[in-house]
XYZ file of C-alpha atoms in Angstrom:
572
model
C 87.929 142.687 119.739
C 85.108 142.217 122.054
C 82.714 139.777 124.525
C 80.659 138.298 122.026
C 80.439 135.555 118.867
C 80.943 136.158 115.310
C 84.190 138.373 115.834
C 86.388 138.397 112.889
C 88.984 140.497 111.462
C 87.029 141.272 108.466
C 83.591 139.814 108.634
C 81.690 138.585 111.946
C 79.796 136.096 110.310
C 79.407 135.264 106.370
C 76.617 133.502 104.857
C 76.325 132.299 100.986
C 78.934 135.934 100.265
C 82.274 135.828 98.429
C 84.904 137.052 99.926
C 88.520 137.494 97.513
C 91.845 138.596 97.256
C 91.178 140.685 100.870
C 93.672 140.634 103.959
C 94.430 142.038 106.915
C 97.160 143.066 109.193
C 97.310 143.781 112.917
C 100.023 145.985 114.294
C 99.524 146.357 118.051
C 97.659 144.723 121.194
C 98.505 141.696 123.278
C 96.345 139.972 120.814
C 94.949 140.675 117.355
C 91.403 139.829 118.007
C 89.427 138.377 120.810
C 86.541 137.124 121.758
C 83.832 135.013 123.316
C 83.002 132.041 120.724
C 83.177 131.879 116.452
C 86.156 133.968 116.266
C 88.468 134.258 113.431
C 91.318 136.348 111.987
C 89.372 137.023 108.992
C 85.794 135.617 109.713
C 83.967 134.255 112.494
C 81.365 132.313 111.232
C 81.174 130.852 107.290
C 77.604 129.814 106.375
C 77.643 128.441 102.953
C 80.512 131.335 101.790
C 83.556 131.852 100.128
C 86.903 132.588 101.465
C 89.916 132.603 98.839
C 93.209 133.973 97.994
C 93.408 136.206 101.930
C 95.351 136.630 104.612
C 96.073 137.493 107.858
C 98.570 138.536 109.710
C 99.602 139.839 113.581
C 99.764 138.526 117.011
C 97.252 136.291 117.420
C 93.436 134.993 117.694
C 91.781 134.171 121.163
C 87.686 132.725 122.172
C 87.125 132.968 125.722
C 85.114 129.615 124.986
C 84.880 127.736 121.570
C 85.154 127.990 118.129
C 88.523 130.204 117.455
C 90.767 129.886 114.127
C 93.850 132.238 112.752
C 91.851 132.884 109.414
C 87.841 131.423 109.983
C 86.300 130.254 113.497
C 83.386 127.690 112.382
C 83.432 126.620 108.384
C 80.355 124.962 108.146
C 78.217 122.913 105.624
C 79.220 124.225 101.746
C 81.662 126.691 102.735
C 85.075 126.751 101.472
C 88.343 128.347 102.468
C 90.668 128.214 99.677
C 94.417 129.404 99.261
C 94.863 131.599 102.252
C 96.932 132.058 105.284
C 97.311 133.042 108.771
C 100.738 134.088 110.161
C 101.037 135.296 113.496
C 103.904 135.875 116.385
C 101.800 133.973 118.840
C 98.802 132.041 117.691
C 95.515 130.877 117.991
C 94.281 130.349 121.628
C 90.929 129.267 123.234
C 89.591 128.436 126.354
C 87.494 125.986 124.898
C 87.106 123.294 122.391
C 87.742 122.860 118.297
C 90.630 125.329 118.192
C 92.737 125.279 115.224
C 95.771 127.336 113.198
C 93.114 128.159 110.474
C 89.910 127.179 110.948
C 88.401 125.932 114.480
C 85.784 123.986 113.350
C 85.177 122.318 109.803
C 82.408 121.012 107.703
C 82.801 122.390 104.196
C 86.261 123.016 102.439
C 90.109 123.961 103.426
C 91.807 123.657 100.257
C 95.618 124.928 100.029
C 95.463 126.836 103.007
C 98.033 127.085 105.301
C 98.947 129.058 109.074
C 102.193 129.730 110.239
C 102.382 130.627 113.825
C 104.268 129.650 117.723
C 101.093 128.277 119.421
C 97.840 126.812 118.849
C 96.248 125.689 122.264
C 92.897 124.888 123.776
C 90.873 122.099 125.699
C 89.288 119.311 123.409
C 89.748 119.302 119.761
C 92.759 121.206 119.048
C 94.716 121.204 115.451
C 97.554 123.181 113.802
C 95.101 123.583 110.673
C 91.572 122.350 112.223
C 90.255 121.973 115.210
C 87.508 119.237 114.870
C 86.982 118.553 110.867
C 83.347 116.819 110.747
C 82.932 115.291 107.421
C 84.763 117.959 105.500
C 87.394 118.017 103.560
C 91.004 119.238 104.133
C 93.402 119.091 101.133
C 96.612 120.251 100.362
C 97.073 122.453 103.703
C 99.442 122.650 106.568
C 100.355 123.911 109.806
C 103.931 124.894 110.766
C 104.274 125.475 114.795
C 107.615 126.793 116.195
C 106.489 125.974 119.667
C 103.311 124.089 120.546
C 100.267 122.716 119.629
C 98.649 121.301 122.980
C 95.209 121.332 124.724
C 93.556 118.199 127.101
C 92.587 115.913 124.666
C 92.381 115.117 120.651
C 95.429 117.002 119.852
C 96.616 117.299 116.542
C 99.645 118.784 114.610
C 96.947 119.192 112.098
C 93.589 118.223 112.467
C 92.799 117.286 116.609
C 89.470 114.950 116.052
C 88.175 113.914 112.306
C 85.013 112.682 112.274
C 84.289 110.759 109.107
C 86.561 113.572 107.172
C 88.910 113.382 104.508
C 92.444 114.321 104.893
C 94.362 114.454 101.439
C 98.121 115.480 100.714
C 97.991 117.738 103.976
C 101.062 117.867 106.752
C 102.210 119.609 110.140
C 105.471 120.793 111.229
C 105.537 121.767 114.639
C 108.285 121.462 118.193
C 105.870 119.727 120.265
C 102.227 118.490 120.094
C 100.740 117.448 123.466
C 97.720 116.875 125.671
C 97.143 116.019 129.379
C 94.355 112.955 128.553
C 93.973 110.907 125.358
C 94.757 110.701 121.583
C 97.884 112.846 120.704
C 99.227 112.305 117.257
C 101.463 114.039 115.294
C 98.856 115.287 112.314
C 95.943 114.048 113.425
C 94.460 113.348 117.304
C 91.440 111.037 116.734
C 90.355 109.639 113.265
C 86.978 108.258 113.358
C 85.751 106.781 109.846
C 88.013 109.141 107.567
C 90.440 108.221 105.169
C 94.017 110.016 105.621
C 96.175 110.005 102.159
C 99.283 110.914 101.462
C 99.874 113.407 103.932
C 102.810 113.267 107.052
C 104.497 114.763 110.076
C 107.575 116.068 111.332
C 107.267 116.790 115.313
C 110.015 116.532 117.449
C 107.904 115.292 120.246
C 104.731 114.111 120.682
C 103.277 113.767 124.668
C 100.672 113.558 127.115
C 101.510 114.050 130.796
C 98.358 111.141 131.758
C 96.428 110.164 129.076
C 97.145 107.192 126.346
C 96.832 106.765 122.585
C 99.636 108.616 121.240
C 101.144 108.490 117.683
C 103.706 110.167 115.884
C 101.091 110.657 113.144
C 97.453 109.455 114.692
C 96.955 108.939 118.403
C 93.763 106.684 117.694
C 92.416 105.207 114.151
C 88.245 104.107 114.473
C 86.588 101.618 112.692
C 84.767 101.575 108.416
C 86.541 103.911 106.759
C 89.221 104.588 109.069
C 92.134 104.169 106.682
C 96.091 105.379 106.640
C 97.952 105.286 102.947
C 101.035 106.564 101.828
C 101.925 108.551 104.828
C 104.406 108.945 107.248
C 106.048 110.413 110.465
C 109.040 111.315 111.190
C 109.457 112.038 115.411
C 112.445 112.526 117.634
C 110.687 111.161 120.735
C 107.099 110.047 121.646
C 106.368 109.916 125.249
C 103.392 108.678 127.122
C 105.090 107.839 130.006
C 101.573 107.937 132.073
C 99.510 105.923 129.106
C 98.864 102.970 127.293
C 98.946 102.276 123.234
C 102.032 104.332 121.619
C 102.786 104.065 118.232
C 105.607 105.429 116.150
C 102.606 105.787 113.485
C 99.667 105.169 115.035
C 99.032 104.949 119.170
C 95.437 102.731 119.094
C 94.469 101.417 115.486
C 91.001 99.688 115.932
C 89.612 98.110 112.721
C 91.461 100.530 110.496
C 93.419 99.664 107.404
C 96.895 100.875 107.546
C 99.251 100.985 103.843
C 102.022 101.782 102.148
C 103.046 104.083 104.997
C 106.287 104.195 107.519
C 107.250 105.632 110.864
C 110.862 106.988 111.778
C 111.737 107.977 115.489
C 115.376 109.039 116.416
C 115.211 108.795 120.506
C 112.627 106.714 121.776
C 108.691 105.657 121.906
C 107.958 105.159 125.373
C 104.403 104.181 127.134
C 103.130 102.541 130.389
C 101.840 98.841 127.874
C 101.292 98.604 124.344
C 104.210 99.888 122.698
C 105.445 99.557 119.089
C 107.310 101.360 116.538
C 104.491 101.052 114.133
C 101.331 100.908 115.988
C 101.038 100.354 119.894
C 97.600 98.455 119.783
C 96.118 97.044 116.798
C 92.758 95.336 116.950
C 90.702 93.839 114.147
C 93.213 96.159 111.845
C 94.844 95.381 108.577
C 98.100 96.978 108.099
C 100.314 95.891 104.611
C 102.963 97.094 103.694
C 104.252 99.552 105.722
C 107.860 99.833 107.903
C 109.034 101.447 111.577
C 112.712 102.726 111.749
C 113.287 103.215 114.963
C 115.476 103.738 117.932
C 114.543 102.614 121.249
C 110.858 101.186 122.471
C 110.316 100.863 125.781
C 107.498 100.710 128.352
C 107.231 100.817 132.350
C 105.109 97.583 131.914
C 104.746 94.851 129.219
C 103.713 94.238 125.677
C 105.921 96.191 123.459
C 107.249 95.216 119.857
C 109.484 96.757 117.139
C 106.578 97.193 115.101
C 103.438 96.765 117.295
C 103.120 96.283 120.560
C 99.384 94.223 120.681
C 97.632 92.682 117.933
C 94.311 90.910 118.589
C 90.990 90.659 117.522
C 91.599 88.768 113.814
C 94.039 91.528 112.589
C 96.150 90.585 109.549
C 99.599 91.835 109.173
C 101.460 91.194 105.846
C 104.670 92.832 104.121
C 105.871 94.663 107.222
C 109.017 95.257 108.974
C 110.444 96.976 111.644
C 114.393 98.100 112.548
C 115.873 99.131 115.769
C 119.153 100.538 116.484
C 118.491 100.707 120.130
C 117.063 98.349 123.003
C 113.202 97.125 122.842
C 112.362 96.634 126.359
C 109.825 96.329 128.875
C 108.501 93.281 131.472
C 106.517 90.996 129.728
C 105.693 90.008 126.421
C 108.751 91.558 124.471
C 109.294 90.635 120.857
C 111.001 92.359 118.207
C 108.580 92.474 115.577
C 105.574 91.933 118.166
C 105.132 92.165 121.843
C 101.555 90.067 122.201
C 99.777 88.529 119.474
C 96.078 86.997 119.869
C 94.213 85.658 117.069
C 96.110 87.368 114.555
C 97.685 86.512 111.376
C 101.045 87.733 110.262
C 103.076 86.990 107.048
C 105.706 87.800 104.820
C 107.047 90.371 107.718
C 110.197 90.552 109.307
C 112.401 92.534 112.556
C 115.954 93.424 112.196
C 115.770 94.650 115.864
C 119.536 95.249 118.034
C 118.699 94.361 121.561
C 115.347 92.575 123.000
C 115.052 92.535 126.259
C 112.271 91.110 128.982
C 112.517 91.497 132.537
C 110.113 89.150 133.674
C 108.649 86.551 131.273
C 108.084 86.275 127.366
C 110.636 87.377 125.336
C 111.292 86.860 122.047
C 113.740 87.959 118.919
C 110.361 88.516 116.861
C 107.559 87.715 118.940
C 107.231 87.695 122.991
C 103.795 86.180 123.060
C 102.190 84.365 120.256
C 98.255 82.835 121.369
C 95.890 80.912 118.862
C 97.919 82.934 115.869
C 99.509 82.048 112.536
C 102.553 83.093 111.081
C 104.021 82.545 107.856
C 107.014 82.881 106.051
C 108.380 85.573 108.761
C 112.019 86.043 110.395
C 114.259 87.999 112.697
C 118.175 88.481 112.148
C 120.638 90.268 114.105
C 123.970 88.330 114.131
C 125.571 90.675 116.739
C 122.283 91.297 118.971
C 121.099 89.574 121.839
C 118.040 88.842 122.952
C 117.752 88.269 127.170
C 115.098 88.217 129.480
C 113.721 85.936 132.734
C 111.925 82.909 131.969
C 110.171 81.900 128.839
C 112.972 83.278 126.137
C 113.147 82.471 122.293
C 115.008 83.640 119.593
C 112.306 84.354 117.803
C 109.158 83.314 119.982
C 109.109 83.234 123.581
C 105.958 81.565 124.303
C 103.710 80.089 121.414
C 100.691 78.515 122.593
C 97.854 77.152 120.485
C 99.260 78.762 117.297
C 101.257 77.816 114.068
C 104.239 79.107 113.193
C 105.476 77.755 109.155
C 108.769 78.800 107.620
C 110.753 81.426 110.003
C 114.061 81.166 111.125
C 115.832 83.537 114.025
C 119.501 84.400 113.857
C 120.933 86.495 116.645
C 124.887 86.085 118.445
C 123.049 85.535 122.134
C 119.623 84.301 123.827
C 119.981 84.632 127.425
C 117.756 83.609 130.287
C 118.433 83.393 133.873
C 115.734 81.052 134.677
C 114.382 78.016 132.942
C 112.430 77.614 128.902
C 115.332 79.201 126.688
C 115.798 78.974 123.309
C 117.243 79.190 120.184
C 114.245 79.767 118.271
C 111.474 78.943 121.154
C 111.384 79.175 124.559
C 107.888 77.114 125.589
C 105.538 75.103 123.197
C 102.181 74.931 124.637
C 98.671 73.275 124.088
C 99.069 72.042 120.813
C 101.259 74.547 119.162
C 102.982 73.975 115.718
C 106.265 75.266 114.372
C 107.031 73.816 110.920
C 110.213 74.687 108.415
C 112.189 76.406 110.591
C 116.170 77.182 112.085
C 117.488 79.267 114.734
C 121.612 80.643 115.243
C 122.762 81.439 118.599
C 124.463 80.795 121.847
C 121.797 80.268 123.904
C 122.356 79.742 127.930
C 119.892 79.426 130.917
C 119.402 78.381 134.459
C 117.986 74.843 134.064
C 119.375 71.815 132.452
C 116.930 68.607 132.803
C 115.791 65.616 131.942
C 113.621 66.816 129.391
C 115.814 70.080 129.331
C 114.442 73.373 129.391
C 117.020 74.962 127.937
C 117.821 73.753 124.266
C 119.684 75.339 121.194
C 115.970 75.482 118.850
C 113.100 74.943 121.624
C 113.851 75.003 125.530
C 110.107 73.492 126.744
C 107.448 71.250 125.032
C 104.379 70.742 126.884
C 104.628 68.367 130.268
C 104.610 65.128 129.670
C 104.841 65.007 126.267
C 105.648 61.786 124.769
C 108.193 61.525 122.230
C 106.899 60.416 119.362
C 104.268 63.054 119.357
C 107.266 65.574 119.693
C 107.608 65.623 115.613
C 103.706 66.651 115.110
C 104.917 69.849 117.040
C 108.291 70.461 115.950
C 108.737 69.608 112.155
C 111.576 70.041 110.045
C 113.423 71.964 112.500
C 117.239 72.679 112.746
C 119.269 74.533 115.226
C 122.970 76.016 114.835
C 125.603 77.809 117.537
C 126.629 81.052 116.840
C 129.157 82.605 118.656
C 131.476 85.390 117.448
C 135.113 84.622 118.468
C 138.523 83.672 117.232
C 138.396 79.990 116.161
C 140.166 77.562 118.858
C 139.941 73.856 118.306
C 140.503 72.776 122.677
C 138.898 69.521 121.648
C 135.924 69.836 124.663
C 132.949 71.751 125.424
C 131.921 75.102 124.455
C 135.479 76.054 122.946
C 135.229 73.531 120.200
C 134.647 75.439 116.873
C 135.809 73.379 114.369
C 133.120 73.516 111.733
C 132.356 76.027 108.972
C 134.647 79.311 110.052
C 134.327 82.270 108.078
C 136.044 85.829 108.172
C 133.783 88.289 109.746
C 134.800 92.372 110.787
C 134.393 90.907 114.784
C 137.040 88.014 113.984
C 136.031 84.240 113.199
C 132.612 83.371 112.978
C 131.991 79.578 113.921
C 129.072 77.416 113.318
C 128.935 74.564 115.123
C 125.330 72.575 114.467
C 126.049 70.106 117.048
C 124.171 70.058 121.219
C 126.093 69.028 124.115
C 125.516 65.664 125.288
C 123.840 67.291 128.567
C 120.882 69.236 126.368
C 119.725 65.801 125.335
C 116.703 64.562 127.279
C 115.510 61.155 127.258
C 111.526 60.258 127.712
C 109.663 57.003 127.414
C 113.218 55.601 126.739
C 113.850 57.920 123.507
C 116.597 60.058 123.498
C 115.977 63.336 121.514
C 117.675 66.058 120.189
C 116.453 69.783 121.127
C 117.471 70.594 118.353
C 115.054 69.521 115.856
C 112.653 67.698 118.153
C 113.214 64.797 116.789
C 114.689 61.103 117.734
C 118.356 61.517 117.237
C 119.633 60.014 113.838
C 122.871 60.667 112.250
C 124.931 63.856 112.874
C 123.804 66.800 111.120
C 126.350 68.686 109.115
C 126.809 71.567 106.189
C 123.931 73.445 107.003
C 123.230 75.787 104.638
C 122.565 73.078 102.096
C 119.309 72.145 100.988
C 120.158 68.692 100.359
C 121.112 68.018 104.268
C 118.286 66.955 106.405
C 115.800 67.766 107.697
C 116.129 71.129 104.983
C 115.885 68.239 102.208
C 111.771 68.580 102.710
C 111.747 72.568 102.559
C 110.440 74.219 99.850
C 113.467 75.718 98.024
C 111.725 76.435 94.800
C 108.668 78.694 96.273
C 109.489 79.799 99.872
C 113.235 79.196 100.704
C 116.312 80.683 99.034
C 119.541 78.670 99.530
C 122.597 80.309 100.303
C 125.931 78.290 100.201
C 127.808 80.754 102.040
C 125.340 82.090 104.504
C 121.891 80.754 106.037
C 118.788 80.124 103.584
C 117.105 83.084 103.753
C 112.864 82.922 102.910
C 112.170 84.506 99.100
């Protein structure tokens, strides 16, 4: 122990030596070894060396200031520590930055290296296995953290800020990673330009008491090489109740590419805006395939989706999907695949979310806010879920303006407003908005009842003044069913008629009934319409599942649309 840098256990500072096969133990103090900066369990400073097949073991490893690590301090440019470990009964602890369970800070190698140990903590820069790794490698290691690993900001299970650094087949277990300011993940803090592979974590809570950017896995995910594959987290909670962007995977993804990856939360993912299962914000990013299983989402504010909360900025989202056994919630612009989408494109994804609900404006069963974006072949189900909120409330899209929308459908047992633009499938059409080849199922039920309505079993507003012709350039091959779960009673009026298409279900009879109530027809320019479809009002519209029965008879049942004679068509 002592005042200065380059204190280690066995060598204060190594440059271009070997060191094998050496270890060393520590048997009494309130810490193993102290001291000012560069200070590790086995060596302070690597220079070019070699560290392989040691140990150390003891209390613990403190800096006064930076540069502290349970086996090395700084590993810089073309050295490597490989297979060796650091277990201690406290940990590593420094009152600075790039802190970390083995080595502190890293620009050469940590291959198959591993600490074990209650607490790694610090300011900036803090990891179970590295501190800050700049442009080095870290493969095959871990970090396993009975109690903590927390500091101010880039906080890391594993790595706390990787700068242009690889990350390969690495992982951190640990009770709680946190921070009081920005970018918290699970394994890694901040990822700037690396590429993370096939590596995870398992925290039971990741947190920051004021700061935003949180992830189960990465709290934020930079630009070029920035990229997530085959990895995953698995949380109980993730909780920035002060912050924005929280992610069950990733908190802020900005022009990163995101694959073949999942994230699994068993309480809830909670944040001030920006919210998702997946990834809270994701800007200019590219995420395919990849999954959230969570419980609840939830923030103080708005924009929060089952699988990301925000999505701007020409980000493409294909082959994803998110589940929710609890309540996705928040103000504004709810959805429960996405809360807010701008200029994004999403396809081939789909949200088997519980409960969606708004308390202001914007909520929908898979999107709450869809601007000047396309979506394709895309759909949310849940028969026995409800979606409720304000204003502005769709079964699958609350508002859609300026964007396209082609073959979706939204089933769900309720959409509930208690104010005006409610519906099945969409709750307000805007500025030249399209919504081709598509159905909603529910019992849908709001304030308003006009003359156009604004409350309608498929769509509840078009834009003002819309003529009625034109209505069929924004609503095309459209169809809208009732769904309500009940026993079957034939009164012969009103909402109690269920005469059409029963079928045994566990919660009793459920009836289809494909037919509006005289009083959610509109009339405009002299047309009467159906809210239903959109359309002028033909004949009456019956066995719905078939693909021969109009408007379904123009679908693509071949390429995009599976039928199902006992159940809805379902997309391929």
């Amino acid at each position: 122990s002592g005042a200065g840098d380059y204190v280690g256990g066995l060598v204060g500072r190594n440059s271009l030596g070997d060191i094998y096969n050496s270890s060393v133990t520590f048997t009494t103090g309130s810490m193993s070894l102290t001291g000012y900066s560069n200070v590790g369990g086995l060596v302070g400073k690597m220079d070019y060396g070699l560290l392989q097949d040691s140990s150390v073991v003891g209390i613990g490893v403190q800096s006064t200031t930076n540069y502290a690590g349970g086996l090395v301090g700084a590993n810089e440019s073309g050295a490597q520590i490989r297979s060796s470990y650091a277990k201690f009964t406290n940990g590593v602890i420094g009152g600075g930055d790039y802190i970390g369970g083995v080595v502190g800070y890293n620009n050469g190698l940590v291959y198959k290296s591993y600490v074990d140990l209650a607490n790694v903590t610090g300011d900036e820069s803090v990891g179970g296995v590295v501190g800050r790794n700049d442009a080095g490698l870290v493969q095959e290691s871990y970090a396993k953290a009975t109690v903590k690993v927390n500091g101010r900001t880039d906080i890391g299970g594993g790595i706390g800020y990787n700068v242009t650094g690889t990350v390969l087949s690495s992982y951190a277990e640990a009770l709680l990673v946190s921070g009081t300011s920005d970018n918290i993940g699970g394994l890694v803090g901040r990822n700037i330009s690396g590429p993370i592979t096939s590596s995870y974590a398992k925290v039971t809570t990741v947190s920051s008491t004021a700061g935003a950017k949180l992830g189960g896995l990465v709290g934020m995910n930079g630009t070029g090489l920035g990229k997530i594959e085959n990895c995953y987290a698995e949380t109980t909670n993730i909780t920035g109740s002060a912050g924005d962007y929280v992610g069950g995977l990733v908190g802020f993804n900005t022009g990163g590419e995101i694959k073949s990856s999942y994230a699994k939360s068993s309480t809830a993912i909670t944040g001030v805006s920006s919210v998702g299962g997946f990834v809270g914000y994701n800007g200019s990013g590219y995420l395919s395939p990849n999954y959230a299983d969570v419980k609840g989402i939830s923030a103080s504010l708005d924009t929060v989706g089952g699988f990301v909360g925000f999505t701007n900025a020409d980000s493409y989202i294909s082959k994803c999907y998110a589940k929710s056994s609890g309540t996705i919630q928040g103000t504004s612009y709810i959805g429960g695949f996405v809360g807010y989408a701008v200029a994004a494109q999403i396809v081939e994804s789909y949200a088997l979310p519980t409960t969606v609900t708004g308390s202001v404006d914007k909520t929908g069963g898979f999107v709450g806010w869809l601007v000047s974006s396309f979506f394709a072949n895309v759909f949310v189900r849940s028969s026995h879920g409800t979606v409720t909120g304000v204003t502005e409330v769709g079964g699958f899209v609350g508002n859609i303006d300026g964007g396209t929308i082609i073959n979706s459908y939204a089933v769900w047992n309720s959409v509930t407003g208690t104010g005006v633009s409610i519906g099945g499938h969409t709750g307000v059409s805007a500025n030249n908005s399209n919504i081709d080849n598509a159905f909603s199922v529910a019992s849908v039920s709001g304030a308003s009842l006009g003359n156009p309505p604004t409350v309608g079993l498929f769509i509840g507003t078009l834009p003002a003044a819309q003529p009625a012709p034109l209505i069929g350039e924004i609503l095309k091959n459209v169809y809208a069913d009732w769904n309500v779960i009940r026993t079957c009673v034939d009164t012969g009026t009103g909402l109690d008629v269920c005469n059409v298409n029963c079928v045994n279900t566990s919660g009793g009879l459920e009836c289809y009934n494909d037919r509006i109530l005289t009083t959610l027809l509109g009339t405009d320019t002299g047309n009467t319409y159906e809210v239903e479809t959109g359309l002028l009002e033909t004949a009456d519209h019956t066995n719905f599942y078939y693909k021969t029965n109009l408007p379904l008879a123009s679908w693509d049942f071949t390429n995009v649309w599976k039928e199902n004679t006992s159940d809805y068509p379902t997309l391929r």
